[in-house]
PDB file of C-alpha atoms in Angstrom:
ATOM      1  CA  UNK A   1       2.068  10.777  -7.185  1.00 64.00           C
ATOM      2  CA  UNK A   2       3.421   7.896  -5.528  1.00 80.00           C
ATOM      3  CA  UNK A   3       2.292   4.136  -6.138  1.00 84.00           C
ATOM      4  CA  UNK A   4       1.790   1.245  -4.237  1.00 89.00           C
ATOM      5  CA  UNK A   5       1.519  -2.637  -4.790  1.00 83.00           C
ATOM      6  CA  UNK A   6      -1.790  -4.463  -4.637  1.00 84.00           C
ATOM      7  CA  UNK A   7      -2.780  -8.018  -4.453  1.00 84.00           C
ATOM      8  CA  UNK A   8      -4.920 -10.912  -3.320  1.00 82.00           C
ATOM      9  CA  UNK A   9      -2.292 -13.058  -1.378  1.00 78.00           C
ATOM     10  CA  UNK A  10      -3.546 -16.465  -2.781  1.00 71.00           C
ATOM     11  CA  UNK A  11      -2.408 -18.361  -5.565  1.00 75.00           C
ATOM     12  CA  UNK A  12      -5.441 -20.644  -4.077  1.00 68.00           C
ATOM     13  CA  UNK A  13      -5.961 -20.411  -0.675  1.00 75.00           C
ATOM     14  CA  UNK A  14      -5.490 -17.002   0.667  1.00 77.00           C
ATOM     15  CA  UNK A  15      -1.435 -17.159   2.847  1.00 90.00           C
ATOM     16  CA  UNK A  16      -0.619 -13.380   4.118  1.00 93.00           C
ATOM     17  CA  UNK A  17       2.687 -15.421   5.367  1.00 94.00           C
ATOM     18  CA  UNK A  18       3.429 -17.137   1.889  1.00 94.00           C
ATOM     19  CA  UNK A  19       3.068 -14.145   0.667  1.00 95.00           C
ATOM     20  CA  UNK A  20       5.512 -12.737   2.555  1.00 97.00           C
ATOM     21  CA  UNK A  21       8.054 -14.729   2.565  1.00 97.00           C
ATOM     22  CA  UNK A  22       8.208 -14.831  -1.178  1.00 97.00           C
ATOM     23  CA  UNK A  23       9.050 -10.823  -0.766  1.00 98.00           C
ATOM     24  CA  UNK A  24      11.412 -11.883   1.872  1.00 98.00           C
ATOM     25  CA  UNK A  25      13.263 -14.295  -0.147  1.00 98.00           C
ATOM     26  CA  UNK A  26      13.804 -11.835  -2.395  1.00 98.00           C
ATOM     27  CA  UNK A  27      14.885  -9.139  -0.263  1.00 98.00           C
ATOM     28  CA  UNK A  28      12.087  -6.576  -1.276  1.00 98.00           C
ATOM     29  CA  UNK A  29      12.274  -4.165   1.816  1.00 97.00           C
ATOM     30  CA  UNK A  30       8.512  -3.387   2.620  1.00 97.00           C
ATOM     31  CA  UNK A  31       8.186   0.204   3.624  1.00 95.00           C
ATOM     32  CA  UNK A  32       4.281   0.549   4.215  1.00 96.00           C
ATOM     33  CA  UNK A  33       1.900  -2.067   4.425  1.00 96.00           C
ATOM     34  CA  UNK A  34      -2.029  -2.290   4.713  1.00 94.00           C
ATOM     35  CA  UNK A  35      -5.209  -4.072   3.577  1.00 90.00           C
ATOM     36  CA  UNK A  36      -8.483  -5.473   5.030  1.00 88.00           C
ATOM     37  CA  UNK A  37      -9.932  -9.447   5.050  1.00 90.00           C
ATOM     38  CA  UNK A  38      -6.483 -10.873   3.488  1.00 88.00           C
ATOM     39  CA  UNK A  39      -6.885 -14.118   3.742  1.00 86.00           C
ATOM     40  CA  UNK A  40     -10.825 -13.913   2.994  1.00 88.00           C
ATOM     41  CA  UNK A  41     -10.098 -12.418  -0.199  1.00 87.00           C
ATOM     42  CA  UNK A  42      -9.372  -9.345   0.170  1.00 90.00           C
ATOM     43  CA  UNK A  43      -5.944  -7.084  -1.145  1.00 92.00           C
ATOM     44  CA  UNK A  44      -3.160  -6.454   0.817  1.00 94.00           C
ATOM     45  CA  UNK A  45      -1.151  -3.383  -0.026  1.00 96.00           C
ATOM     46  CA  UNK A  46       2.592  -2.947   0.524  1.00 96.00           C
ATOM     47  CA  UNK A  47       4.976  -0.094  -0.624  1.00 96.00           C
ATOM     48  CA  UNK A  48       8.628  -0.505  -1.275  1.00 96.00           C
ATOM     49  CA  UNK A  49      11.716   2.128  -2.614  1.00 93.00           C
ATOM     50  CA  UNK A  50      10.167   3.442  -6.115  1.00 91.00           C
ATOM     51  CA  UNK A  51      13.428   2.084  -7.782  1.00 94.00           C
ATOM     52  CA  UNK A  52      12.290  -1.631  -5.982  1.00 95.00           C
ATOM     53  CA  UNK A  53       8.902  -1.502  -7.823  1.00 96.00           C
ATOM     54  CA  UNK A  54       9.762  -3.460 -10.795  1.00 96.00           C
ATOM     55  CA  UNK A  55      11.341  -5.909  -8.753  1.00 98.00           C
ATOM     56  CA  UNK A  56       9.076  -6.609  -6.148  1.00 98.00           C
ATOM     57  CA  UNK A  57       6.564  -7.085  -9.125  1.00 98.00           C
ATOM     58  CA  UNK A  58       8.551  -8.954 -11.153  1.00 98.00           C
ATOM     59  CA  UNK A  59       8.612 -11.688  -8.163  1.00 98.00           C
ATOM     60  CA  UNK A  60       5.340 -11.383  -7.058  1.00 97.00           C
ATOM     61  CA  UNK A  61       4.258 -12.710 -11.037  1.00 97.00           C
ATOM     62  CA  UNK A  62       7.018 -15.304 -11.004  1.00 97.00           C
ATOM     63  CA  UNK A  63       5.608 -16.800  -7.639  1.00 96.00           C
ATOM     64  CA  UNK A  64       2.101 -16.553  -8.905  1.00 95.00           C
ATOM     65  CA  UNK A  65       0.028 -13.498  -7.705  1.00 95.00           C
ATOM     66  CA  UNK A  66      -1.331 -10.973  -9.683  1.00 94.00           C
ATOM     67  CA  UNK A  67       0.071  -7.809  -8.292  1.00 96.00           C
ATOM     68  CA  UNK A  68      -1.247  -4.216 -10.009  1.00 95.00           C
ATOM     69  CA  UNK A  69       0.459  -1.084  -9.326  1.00 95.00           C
ATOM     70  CA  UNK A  70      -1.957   1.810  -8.479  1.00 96.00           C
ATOM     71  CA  UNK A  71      -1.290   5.666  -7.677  1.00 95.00           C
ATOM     72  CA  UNK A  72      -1.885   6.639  -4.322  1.00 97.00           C
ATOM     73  CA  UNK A  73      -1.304   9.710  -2.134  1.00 97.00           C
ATOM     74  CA  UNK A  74       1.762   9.657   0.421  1.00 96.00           C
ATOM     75  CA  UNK A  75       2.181  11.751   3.283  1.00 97.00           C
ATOM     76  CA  UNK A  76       4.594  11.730   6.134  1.00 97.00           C
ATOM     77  CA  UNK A  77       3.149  13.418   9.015  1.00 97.00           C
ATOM     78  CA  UNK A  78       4.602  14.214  12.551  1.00 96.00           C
ATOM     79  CA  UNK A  79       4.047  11.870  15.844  1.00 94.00           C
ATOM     80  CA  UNK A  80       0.669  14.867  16.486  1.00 95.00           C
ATOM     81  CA  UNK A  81      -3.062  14.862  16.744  1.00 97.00           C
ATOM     82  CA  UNK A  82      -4.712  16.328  14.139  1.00 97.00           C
ATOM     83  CA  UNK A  83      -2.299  15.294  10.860  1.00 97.00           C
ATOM     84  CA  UNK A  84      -3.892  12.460   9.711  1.00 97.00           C
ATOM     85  CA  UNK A  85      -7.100  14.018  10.227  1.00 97.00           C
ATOM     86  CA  UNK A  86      -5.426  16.928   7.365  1.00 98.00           C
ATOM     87  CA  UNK A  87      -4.435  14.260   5.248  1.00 98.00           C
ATOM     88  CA  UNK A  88      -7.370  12.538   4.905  1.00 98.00           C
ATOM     89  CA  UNK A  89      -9.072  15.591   4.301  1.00 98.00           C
ATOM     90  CA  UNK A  90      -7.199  16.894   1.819  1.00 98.00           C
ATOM     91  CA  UNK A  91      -7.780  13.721   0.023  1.00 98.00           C
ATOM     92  CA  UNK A  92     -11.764  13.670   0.531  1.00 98.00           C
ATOM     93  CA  UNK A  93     -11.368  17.373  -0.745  1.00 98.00           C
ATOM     94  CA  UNK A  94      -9.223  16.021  -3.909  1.00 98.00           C
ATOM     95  CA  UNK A  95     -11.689  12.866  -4.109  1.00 98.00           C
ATOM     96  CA  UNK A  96     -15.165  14.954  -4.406  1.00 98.00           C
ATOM     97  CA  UNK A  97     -13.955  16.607  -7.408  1.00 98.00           C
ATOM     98  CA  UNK A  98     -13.115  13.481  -9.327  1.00 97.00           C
ATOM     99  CA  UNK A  99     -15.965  11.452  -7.596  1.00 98.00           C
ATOM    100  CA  UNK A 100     -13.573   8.974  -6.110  1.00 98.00           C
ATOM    101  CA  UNK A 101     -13.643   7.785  -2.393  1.00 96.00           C
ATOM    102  CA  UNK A 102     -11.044   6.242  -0.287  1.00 96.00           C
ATOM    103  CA  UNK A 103     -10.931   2.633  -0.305  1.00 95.00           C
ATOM    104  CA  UNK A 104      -7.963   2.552   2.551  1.00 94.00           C
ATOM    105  CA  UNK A 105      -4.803   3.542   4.432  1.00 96.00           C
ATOM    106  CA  UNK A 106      -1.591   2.100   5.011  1.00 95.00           C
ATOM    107  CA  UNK A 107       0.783   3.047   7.355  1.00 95.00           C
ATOM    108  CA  UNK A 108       4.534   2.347   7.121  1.00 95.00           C
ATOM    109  CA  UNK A 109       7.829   3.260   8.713  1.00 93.00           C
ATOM    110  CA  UNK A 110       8.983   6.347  10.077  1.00 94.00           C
ATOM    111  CA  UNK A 111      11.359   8.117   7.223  1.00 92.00           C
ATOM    112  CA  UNK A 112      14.889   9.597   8.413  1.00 93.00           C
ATOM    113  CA  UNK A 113      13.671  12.986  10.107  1.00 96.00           C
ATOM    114  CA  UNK A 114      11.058  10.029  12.306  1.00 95.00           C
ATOM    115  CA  UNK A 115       7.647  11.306  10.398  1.00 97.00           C
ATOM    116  CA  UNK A 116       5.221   8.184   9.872  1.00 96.00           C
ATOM    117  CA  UNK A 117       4.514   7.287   6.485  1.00 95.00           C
ATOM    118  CA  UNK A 118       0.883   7.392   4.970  1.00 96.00           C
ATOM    119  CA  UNK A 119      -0.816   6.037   1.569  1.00 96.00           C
ATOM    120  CA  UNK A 120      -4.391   6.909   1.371  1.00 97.00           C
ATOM    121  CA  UNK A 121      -5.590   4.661  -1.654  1.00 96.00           C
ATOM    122  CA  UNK A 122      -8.564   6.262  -3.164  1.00 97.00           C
ATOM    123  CA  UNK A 123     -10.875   4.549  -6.135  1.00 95.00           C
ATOM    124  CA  UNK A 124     -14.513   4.600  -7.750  1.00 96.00           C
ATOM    125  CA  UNK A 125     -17.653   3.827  -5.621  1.00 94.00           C
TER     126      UNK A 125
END
């Protein structure tokens, strides 16, 4: 299981760019990124190197936000219809025996052999 970084981006009013640029400053390399109303409250996801986890969450504290780690499901599919369709079904298959659903998806860069990284972020109802 892999895990990604959550977070609201506010420390009061809700910055996706502050946000960022404290990651920048630091040099966390984002790898994947997602999220939905992020500067209306909602979490924005990012993923980084597993061996960069502790740092990135390390400066997200220090600056402020309350980042939580959380497992997620990765994939890296091929540039082809059809495989994120599989993914997300294998998921819903996974989900509807432990009565989770998914909450969302990121998306992030393509890995060395050029297949797009997925996270597909599942939780309870």
């Amino acid at each position: 299981m892999h895990q990604q970084i959550r977070t609201v981006p506010a420390k009061s009013t809700p910055d996706l760019q502050a946000f960022l640029a404290v990651l920048e400053k630091a040099r966390v390399n984002i790898e994947a990124a997602g999220g939905g109303d992020v500067e209306r409250g909602g979490e924005f996801a990012i993923a980084v190197a597993h061996e960069a986890s502790n740092h990135a969450m390390t400066v997200l504290r220090k600056a402020g936000y309350k980042p939580r780690l959380v497992d997620v499901d990765r994939y890296a599919l091929a540039n082809s219809p059809g495989q994120l369709l599989a993914s997300v079904a294998e998921v819903a298959a996974k989900n509807a025996k432990s009565g989770l659903v998914i909450r969302d998806v990121s998306i992030g860069v393509p890995d060395d052999e050029g297949r797009i990284q997925v996270q597909i972020y599942s939780e309870a109802p």
